[in-house]
Tab-separated table of C-alpha atoms in Angstrom:
chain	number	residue	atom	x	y	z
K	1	UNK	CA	131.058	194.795	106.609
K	2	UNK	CA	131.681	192.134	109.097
K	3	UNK	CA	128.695	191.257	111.629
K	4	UNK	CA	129.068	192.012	115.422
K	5	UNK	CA	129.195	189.407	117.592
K	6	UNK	CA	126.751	190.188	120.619
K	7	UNK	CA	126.952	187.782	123.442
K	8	UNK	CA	124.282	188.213	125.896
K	9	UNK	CA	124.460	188.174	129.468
K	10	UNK	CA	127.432	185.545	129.103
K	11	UNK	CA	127.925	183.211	132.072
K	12	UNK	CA	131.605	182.465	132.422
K	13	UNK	CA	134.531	184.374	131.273
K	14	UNK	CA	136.109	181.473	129.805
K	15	UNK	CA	133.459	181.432	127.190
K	16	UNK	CA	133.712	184.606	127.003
K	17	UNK	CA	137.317	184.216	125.869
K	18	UNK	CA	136.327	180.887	123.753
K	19	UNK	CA	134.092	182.878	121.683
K	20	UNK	CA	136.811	185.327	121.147
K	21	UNK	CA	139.125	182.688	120.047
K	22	UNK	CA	136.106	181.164	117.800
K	23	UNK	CA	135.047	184.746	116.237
K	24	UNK	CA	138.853	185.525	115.780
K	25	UNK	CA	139.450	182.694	113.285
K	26	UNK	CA	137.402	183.151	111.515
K	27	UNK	CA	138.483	186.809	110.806
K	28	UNK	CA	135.552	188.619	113.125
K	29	UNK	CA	136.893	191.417	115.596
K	30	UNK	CA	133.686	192.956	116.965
K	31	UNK	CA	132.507	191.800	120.215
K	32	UNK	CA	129.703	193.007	122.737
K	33	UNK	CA	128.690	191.987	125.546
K	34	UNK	CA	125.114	192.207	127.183
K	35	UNK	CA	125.122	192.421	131.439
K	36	UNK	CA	127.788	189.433	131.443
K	37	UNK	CA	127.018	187.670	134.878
K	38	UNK	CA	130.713	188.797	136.500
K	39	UNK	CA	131.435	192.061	135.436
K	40	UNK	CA	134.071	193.245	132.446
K	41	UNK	CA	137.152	192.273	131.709
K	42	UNK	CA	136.655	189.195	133.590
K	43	UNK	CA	140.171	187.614	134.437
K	44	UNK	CA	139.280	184.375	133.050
K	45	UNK	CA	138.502	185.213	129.710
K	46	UNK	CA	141.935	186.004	129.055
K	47	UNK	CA	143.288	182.380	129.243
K	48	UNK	CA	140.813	180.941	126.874
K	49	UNK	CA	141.063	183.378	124.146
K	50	UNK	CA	144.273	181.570	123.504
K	51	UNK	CA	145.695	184.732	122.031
K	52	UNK	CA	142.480	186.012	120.390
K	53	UNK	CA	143.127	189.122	122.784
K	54	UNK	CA	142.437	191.734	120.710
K	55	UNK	CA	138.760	190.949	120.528
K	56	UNK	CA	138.577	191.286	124.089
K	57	UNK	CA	140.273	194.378	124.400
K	58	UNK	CA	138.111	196.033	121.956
K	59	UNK	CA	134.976	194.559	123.852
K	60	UNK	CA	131.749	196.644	124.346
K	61	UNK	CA	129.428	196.417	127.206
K	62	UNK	CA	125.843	197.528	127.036
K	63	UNK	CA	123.064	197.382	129.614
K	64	UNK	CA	120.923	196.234	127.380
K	65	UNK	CA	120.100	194.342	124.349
K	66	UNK	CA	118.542	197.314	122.585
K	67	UNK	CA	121.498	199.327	123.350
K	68	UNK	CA	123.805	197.076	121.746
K	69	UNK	CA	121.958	196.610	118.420
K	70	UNK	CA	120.666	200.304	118.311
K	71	UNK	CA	123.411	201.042	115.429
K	72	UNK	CA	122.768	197.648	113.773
K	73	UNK	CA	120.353	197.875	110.435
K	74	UNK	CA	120.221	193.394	110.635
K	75	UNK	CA	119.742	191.686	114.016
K	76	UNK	CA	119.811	188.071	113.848
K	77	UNK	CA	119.351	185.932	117.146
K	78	UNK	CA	120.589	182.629	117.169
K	79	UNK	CA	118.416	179.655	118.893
K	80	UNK	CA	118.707	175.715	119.312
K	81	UNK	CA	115.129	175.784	118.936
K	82	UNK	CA	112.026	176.942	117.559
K	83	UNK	CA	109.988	179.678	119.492
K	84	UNK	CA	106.775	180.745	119.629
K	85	UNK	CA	107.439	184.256	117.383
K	86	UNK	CA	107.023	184.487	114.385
K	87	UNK	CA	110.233	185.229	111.913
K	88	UNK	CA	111.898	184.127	109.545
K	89	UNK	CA	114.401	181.449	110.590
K	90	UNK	CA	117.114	180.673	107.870
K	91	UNK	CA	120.628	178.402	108.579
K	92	UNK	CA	123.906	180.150	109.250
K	93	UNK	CA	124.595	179.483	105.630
K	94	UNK	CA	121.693	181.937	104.910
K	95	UNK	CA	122.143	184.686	107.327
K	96	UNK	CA	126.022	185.105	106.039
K	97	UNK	CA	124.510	185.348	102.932
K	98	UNK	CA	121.739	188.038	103.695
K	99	UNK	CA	124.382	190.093	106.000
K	100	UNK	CA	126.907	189.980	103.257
K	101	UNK	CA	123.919	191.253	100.387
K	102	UNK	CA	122.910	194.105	103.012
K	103	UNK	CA	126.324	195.116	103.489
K	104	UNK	CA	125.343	197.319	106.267
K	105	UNK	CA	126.278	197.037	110.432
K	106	UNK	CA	124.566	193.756	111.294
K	107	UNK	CA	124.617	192.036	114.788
K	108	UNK	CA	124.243	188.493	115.413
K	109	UNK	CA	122.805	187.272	119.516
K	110	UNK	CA	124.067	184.544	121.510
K	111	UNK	CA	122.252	183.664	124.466
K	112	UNK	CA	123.433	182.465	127.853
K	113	UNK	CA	125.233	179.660	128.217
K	114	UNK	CA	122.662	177.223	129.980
K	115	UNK	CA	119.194	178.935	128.985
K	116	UNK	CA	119.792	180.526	125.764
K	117	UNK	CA	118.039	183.954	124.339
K	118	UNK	CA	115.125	184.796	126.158
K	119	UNK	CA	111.524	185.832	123.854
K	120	UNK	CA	112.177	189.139	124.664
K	121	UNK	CA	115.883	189.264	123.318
K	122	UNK	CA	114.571	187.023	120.328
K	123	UNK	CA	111.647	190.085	119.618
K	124	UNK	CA	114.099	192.535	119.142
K	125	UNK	CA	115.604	190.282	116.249
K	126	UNK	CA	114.376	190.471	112.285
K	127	UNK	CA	115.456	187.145	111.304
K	128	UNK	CA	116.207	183.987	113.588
K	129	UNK	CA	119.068	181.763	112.960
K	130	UNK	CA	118.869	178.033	113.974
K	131	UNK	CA	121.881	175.806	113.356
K	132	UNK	CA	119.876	172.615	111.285
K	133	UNK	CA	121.113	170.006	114.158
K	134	UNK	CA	120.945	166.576	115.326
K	135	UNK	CA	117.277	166.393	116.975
K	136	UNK	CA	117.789	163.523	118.859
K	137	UNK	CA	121.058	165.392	120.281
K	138	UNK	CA	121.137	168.898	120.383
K	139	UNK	CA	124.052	170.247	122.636
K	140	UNK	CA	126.342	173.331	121.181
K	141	UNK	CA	127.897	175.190	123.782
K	142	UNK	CA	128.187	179.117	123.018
K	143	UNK	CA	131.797	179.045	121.540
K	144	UNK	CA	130.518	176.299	119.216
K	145	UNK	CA	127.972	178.234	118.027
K	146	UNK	CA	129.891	181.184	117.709
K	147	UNK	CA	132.515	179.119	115.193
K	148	UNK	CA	129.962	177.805	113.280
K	149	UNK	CA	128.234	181.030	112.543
K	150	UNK	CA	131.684	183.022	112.381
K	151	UNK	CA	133.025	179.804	109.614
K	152	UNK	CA	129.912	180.430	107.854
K	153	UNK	CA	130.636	184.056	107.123
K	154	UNK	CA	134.148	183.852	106.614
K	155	UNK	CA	133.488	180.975	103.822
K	156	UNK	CA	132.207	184.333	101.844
K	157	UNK	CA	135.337	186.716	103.023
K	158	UNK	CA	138.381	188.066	101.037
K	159	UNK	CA	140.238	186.369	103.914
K	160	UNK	CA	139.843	182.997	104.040
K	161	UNK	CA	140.908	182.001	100.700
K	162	UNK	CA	139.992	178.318	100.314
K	163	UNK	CA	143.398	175.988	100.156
K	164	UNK	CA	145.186	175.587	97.200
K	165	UNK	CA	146.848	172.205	96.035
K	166	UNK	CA	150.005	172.275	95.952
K	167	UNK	CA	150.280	169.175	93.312
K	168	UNK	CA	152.808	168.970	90.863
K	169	UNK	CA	151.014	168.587	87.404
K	170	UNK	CA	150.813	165.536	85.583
K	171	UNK	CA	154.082	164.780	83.194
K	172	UNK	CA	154.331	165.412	79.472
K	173	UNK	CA	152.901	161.871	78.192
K	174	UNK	CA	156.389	160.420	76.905
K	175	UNK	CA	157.605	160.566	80.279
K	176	UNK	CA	154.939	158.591	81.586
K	177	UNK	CA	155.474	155.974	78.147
K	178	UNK	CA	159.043	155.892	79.053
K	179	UNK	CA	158.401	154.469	82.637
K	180	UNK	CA	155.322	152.334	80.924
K	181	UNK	CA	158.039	151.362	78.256
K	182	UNK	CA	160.814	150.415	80.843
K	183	UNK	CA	157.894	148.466	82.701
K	184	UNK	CA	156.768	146.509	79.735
K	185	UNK	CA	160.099	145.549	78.650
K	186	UNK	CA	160.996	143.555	82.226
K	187	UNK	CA	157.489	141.949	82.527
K	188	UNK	CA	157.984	140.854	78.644
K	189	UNK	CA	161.540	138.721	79.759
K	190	UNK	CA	159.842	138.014	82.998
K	191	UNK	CA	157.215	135.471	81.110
K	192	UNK	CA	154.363	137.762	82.416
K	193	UNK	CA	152.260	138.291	79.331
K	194	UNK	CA	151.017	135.168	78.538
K	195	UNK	CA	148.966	133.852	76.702
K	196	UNK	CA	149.792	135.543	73.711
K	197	UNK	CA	146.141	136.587	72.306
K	198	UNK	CA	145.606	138.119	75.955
K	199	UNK	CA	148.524	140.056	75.471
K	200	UNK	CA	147.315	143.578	74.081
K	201	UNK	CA	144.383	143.659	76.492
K	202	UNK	CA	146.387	143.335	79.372
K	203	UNK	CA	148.782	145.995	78.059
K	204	UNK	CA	145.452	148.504	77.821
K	205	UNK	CA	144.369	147.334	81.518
K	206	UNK	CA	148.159	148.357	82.686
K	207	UNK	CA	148.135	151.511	80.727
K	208	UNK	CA	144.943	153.135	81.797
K	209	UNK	CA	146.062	152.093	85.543
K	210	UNK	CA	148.850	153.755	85.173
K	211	UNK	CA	147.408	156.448	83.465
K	212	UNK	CA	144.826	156.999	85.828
K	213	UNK	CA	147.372	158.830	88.617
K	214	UNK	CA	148.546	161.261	86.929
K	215	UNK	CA	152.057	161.355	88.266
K	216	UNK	CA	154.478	164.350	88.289
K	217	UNK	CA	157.802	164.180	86.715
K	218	UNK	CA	159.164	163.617	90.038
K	219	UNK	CA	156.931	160.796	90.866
K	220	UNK	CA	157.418	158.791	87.361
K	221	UNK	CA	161.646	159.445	87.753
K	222	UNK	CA	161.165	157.767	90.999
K	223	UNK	CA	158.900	154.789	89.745
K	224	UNK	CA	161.708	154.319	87.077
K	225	UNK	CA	164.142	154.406	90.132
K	226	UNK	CA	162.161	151.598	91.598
K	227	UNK	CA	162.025	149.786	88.537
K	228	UNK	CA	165.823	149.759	87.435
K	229	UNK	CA	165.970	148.298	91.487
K	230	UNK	CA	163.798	145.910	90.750
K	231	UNK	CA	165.516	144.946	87.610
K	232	UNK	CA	169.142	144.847	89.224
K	233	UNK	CA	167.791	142.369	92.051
K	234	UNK	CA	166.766	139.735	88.859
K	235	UNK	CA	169.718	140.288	87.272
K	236	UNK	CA	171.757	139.791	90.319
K	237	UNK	CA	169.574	136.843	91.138
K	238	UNK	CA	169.898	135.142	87.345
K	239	UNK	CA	174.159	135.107	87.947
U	1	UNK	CA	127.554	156.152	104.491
U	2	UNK	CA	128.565	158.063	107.671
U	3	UNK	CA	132.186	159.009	107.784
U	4	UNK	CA	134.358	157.476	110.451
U	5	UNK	CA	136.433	159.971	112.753
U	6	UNK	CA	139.865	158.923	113.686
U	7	UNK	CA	141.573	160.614	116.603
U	8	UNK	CA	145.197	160.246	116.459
U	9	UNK	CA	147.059	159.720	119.287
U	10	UNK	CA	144.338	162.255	121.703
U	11	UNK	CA	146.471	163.712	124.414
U	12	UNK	CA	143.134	164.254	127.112
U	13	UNK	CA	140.541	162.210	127.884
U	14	UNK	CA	137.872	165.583	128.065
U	15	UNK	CA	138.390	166.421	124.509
U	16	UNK	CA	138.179	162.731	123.023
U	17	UNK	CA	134.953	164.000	124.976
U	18	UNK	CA	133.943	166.812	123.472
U	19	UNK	CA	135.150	165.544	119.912
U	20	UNK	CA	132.078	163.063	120.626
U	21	UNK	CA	129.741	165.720	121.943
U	22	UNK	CA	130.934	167.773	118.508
U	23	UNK	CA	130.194	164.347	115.991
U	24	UNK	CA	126.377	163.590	117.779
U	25	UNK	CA	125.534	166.979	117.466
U	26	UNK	CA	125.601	166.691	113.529
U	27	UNK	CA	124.667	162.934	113.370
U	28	UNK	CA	127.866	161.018	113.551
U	29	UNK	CA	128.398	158.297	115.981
U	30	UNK	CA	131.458	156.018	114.556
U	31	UNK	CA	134.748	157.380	116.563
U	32	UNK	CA	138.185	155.380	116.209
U	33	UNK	CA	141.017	156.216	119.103
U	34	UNK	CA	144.418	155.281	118.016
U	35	UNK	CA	146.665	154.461	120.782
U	36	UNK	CA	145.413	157.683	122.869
U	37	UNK	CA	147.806	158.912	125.153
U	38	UNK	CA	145.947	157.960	128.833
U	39	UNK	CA	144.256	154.511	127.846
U	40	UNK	CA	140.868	153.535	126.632
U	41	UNK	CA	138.290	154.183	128.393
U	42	UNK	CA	138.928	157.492	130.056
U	43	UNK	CA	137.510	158.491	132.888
U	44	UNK	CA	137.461	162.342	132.179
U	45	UNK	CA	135.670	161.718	128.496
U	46	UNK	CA	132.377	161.082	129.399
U	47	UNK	CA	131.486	164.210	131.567
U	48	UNK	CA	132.698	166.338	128.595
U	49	UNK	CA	130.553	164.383	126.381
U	50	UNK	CA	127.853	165.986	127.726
U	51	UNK	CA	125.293	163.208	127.143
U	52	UNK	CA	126.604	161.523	123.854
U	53	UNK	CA	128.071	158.665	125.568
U	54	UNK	CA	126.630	156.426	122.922
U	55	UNK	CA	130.018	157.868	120.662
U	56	UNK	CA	132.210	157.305	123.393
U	57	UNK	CA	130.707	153.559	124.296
U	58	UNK	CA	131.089	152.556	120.483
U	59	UNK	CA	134.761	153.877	120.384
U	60	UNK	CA	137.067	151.079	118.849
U	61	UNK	CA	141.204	151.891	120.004
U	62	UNK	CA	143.682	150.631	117.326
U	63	UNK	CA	147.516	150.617	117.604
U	64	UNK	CA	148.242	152.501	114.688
U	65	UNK	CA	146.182	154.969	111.764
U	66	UNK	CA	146.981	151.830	109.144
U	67	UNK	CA	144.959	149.440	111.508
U	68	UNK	CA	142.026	152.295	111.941
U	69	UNK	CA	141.658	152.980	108.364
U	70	UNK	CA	142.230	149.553	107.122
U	71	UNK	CA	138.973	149.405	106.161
U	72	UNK	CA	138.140	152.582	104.732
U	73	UNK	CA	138.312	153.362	100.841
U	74	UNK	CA	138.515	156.790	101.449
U	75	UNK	CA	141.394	158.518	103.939
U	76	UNK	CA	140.959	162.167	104.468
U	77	UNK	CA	143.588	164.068	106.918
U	78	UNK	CA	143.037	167.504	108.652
U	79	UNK	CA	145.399	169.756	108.658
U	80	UNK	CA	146.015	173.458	110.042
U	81	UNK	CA	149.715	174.380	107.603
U	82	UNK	CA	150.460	172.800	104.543
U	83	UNK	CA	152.323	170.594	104.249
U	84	UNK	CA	155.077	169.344	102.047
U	85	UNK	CA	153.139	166.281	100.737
U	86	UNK	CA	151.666	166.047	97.128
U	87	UNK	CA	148.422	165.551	97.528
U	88	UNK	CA	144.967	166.998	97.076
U	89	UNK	CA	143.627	169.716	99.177
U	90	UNK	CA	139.817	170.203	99.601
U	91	UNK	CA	138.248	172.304	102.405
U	92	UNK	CA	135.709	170.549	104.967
U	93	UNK	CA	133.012	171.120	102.293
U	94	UNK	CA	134.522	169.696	99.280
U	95	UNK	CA	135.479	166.627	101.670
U	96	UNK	CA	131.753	166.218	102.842
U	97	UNK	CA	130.881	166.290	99.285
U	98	UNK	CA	133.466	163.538	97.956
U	99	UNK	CA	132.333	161.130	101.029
U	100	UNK	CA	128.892	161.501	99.700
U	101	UNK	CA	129.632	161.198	96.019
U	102	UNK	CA	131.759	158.131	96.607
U	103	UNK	CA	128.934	156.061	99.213
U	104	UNK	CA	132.016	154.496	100.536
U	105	UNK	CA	133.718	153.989	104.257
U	106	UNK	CA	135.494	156.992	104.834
U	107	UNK	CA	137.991	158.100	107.279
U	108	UNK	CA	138.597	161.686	108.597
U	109	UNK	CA	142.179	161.568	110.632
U	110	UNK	CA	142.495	164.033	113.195
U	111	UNK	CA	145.822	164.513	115.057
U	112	UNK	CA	147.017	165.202	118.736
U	113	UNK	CA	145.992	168.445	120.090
U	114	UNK	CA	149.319	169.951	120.570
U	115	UNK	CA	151.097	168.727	117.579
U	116	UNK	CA	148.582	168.220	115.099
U	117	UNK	CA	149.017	164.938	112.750
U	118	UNK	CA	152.420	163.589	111.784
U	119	UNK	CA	153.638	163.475	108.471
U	120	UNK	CA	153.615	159.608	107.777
U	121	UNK	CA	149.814	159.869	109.460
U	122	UNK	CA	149.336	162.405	106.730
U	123	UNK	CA	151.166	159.764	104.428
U	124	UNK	CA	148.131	157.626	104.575
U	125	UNK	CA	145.856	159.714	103.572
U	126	UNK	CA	144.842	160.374	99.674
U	127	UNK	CA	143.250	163.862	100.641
U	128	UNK	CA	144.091	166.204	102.495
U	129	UNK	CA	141.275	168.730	104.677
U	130	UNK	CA	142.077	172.164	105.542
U	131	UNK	CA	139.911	174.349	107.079
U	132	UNK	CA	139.950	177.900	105.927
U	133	UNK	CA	141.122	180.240	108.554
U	134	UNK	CA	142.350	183.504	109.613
U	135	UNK	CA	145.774	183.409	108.115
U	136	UNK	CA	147.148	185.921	110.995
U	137	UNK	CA	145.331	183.734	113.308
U	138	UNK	CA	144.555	180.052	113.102
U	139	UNK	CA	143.745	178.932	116.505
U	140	UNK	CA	141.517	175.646	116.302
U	141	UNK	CA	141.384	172.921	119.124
U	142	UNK	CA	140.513	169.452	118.729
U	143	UNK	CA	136.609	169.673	118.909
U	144	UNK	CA	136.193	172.773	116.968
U	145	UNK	CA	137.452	170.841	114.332
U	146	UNK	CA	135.363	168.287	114.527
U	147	UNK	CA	132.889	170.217	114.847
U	148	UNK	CA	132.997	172.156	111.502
U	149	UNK	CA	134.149	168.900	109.804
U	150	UNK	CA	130.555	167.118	111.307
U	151	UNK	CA	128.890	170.261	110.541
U	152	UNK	CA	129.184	170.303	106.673
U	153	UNK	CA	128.691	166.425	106.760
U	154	UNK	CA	125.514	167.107	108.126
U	155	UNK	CA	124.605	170.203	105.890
U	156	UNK	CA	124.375	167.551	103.006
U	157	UNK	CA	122.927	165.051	104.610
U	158	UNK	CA	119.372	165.443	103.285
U	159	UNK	CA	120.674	166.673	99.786
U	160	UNK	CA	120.036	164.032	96.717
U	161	UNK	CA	123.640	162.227	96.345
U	162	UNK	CA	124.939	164.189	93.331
U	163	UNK	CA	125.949	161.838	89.850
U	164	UNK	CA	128.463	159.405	90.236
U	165	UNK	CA	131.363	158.667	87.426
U	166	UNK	CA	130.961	154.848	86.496
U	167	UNK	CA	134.957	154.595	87.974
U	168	UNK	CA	135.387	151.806	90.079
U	169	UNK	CA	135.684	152.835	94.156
U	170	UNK	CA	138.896	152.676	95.517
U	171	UNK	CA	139.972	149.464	97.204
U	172	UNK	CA	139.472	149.495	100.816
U	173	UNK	CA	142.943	150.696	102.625
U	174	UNK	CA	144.376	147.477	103.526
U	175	UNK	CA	144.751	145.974	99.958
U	176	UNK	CA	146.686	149.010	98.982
U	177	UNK	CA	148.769	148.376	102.319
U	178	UNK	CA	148.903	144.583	101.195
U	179	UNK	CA	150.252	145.766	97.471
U	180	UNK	CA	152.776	148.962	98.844
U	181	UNK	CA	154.196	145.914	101.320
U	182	UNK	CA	154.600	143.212	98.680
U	183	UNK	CA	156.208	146.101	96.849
U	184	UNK	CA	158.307	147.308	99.761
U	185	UNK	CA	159.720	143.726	100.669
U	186	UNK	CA	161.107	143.380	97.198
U	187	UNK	CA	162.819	146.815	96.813
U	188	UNK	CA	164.175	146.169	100.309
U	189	UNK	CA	165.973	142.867	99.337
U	190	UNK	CA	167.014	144.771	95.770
U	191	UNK	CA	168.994	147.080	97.851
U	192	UNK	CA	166.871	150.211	96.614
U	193	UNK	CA	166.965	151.363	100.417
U	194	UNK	CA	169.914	153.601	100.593
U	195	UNK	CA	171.191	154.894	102.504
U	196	UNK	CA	169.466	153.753	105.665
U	197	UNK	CA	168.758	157.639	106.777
U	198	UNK	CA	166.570	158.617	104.146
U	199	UNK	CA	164.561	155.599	104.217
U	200	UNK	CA	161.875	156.612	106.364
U	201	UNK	CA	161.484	159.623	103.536
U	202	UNK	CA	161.679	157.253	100.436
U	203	UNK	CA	159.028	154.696	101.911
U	204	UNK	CA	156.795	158.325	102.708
U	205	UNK	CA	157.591	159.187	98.794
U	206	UNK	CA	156.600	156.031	97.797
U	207	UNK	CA	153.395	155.917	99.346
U	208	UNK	CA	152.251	158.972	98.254
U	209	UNK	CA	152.606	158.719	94.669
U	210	UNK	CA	151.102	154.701	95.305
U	211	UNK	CA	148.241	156.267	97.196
U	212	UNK	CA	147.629	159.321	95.129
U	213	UNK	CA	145.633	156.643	92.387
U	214	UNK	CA	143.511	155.532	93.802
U	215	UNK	CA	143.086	151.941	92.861
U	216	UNK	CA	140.489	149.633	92.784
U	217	UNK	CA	140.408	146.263	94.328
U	218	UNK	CA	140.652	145.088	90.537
U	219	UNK	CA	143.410	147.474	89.637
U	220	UNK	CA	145.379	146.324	93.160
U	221	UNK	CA	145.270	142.243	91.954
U	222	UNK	CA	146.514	143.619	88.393
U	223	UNK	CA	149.335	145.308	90.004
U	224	UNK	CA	150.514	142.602	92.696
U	225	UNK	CA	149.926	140.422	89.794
U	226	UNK	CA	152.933	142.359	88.077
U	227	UNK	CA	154.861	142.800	91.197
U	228	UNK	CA	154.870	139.012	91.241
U	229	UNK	CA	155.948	138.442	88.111
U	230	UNK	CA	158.703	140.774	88.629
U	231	UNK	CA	159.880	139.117	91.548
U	232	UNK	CA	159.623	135.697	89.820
U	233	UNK	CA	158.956	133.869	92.320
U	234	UNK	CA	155.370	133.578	92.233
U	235	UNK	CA	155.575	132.105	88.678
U	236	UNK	CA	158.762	129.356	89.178
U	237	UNK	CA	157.618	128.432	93.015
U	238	UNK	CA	154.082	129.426	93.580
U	239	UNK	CA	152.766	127.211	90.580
C-alpha cells in the first residue's frame, strides 16, 4: 500500500505542485495537505506539477495534523535534523522498508518550507526519518525531499522495474577467432611479430584483449569491415 | 574518489545552480560545464545555489564532453528513454557502486534540460544511468537528477569499498580518444567512410564497440602498437 504524502502547512503553491511532480514519479498519488499558507487549489501549483495533475486534483486538506494521519496505522515525520524527542530515526532507505513490511495506510510529514516540522507535528510521529546528509551543507528544499523519500519507496515497487540492458550477447567464439584470425594474418605480412620467440606471447596479450569485450556478432562483422579497409589501403599502397 | 558531474550544454544559469546546491548536499563539490548555453559564470547560478557557491566557484567550462572527460577512466551518461546504443545499463545505485569499486576518476554526464543528452554525448560514455521511474510518468528536471545521482553516492560513502578484481583500470578517456583517432585517420584515408551520410553513424558505431572494453593504458599501447604496424608507417619511417 503506497504511503501518503502529507505536506504540512506548505508555503508556496509551486512547491506544492513540485512535490506533486516529485511524488508522481516515483509512482505515489496520495497527497494531503495541512493549513497550506494560501488556501486550496492554489493557482500556482498547477504550473509546477509539470503535468503531475492528478495528484493535485485528488488533494486532501485537513485542519490539522491529527486529522490527516487519523486513518494512518505508520506516521513517519521527516527532519533535516535531530530533535529533542525521543524516536526512532531510521534513513529513507529504512522507512520504505518498514512501510512496505507493515503493509498498512502509512503517512509520511513534510514540514514547511523555511522552518520545517514543528515538535508538536514531530510528537504525533512513531518513527522519524532524517535524510543522512552533508553536515557541513544541509539545504533540501521540500520537493527534494519529497523525491528522495518517494525514489526510495518506489526502488521496492512493482513499478519501477530497474533498466534492462539492451546488449547484444557476446558471439559464438569462432566468430570472434575469425576476426582474431583475419587480424593475425595482416599483422604477420605486416612484419609486426617480431622477434620470433616473443611471438606466441604477444598473440595471448592480443587475444585476451580482444577477448575481454565481448563483442556481438554485429560488432565483430564490423571490426572485420574495418579490417578488410585497412587491408585494401596497404594493398593499394604496395602497387 | 568523488565522482565528477558534467553538465552538458545547461540551458539556465539557476539550475547549473541548483545542480550545485543538489551535489553539496550529498558531499560532491567537482562540477564540469561544457559550453553552457549563457556563458561561464552566470549571474543567475549563484542565488539558486543557495549557499554552495564553493561548487559553482570550482566549476571548470570545456568546449566539448571529450575535453571534460578526458581525464576520467570511468564515463557514465544519464538518461530518461533508452536508447538505441549497446551499452550497459545500471540504475543510479549500481553506478555509485562501480565508481566506488573502481577508486578511479569518474564522470557522470548530464544533458540539457530540454533535450536531455545527445546521442554522440551518450557515445562517450561506457555506461549508461537510468533512473527508475514512473513509466506513465517520467518527469525529472536537471537537479532532481542530480540529486538522486549524489544521493546514492553519498549512501555508500561510509560503506567499506567492496573487493576489487585484480583487472587493470581502464585507461583514462583521452588515450582511448588518442587510439579511436589514430584508428579513425587511417580508415578515413582507406576509403572505409562511405558514403559521406552515414559517417557520423559509423564513427558513433565504432566508438561504441571501441569503448564498450574497456582498456587499460597497457592494453591501449598494445593496440596503437598494432594499428601502427598496420599502417606501416611507423615501422619503415618512424625507425
Amino acid at each position: 500500500m503506497n504511503p501518503v504524502i502529507v505536506l504540512v502547512r506548505p508555503q508556496l503553491g509551486e512547491n506544492i505542485g513540485k512535490a506533486a511532480r516529485a511524488m508522481l514519479n516515483f509512482g505515489l498519488t496520495e497527497m494531503r495537505l495541512v493549513a497550506p499558507r494560501d488556501g486550496w487549489p492554489n493557482p500556482s501549483a498547477g504550473p509546477a506539477a509539470s503535468g503531475a495533475d492528478l495528484v493535485l486534483e485528488k488533494a486532501q486538506v485537513f485542519d490539522s495534523v491529527a486529522d490527516a494521519v487519523a486513518d494512518c496505522t505508520q506516521v513517519f515525520a521527516t527532519t533535516v535534523r535531530k530533535r529533542g524527542v525521543s524516536k526512532p530515526v531510521v534513513t529513507p532507505e529504512q522507512a520504505a522498508r518498514d512501510i512496505r513490511a507493515a503493509d498498512e495506510r502509512s503517512a509520511i510529514l513534510f514540514g514547511p518550507e523555511r522552518s520545517g516540522l514543528e515538535t508538536d507535528d514531530v510528537a504525533l510521529a512513531r518513527t522519524i526519518v532524517t535524510v543522512p546528509i552533508n553536515p557541513e551543507f544541509g539545504s533540501l528544499n521540500l520537493a527534494q525531499a519529497v523525491i528522495l523519500v518517494a525514489y526510495e519507496w518506489s526502488k521496492g515497487a512493482q513499478l519501477a522495474s530497474p533498466p534492462t540492458t539492451d546488449l547484444d550477447p557476446p558471439a559464438p567464439q569462432e566468430e570472434l577467432d575469425g576476426m582474431i584470425g583475419q587480424l593475425d594474418a595482416m599483422l604477420d605480412e605486416s612484419g609486426y611479430y617480431f622477434p620470433p620467440d616473443r611471438v606466441p606471447a604477444t598473440r595471448r596479450t592480443l587475444r585476451t584483449l580482444l577477448t575481454k569485450p565481448g563483442w556481438s556478432s554485429q560488432e565483430l562483422r564490423t571490426l572485420r569491415g574495418v579490417l578488410s579497409a585497412l587491408d585494401g589501403k596497404k594493398l593499394h599502397r604496395g602497387r
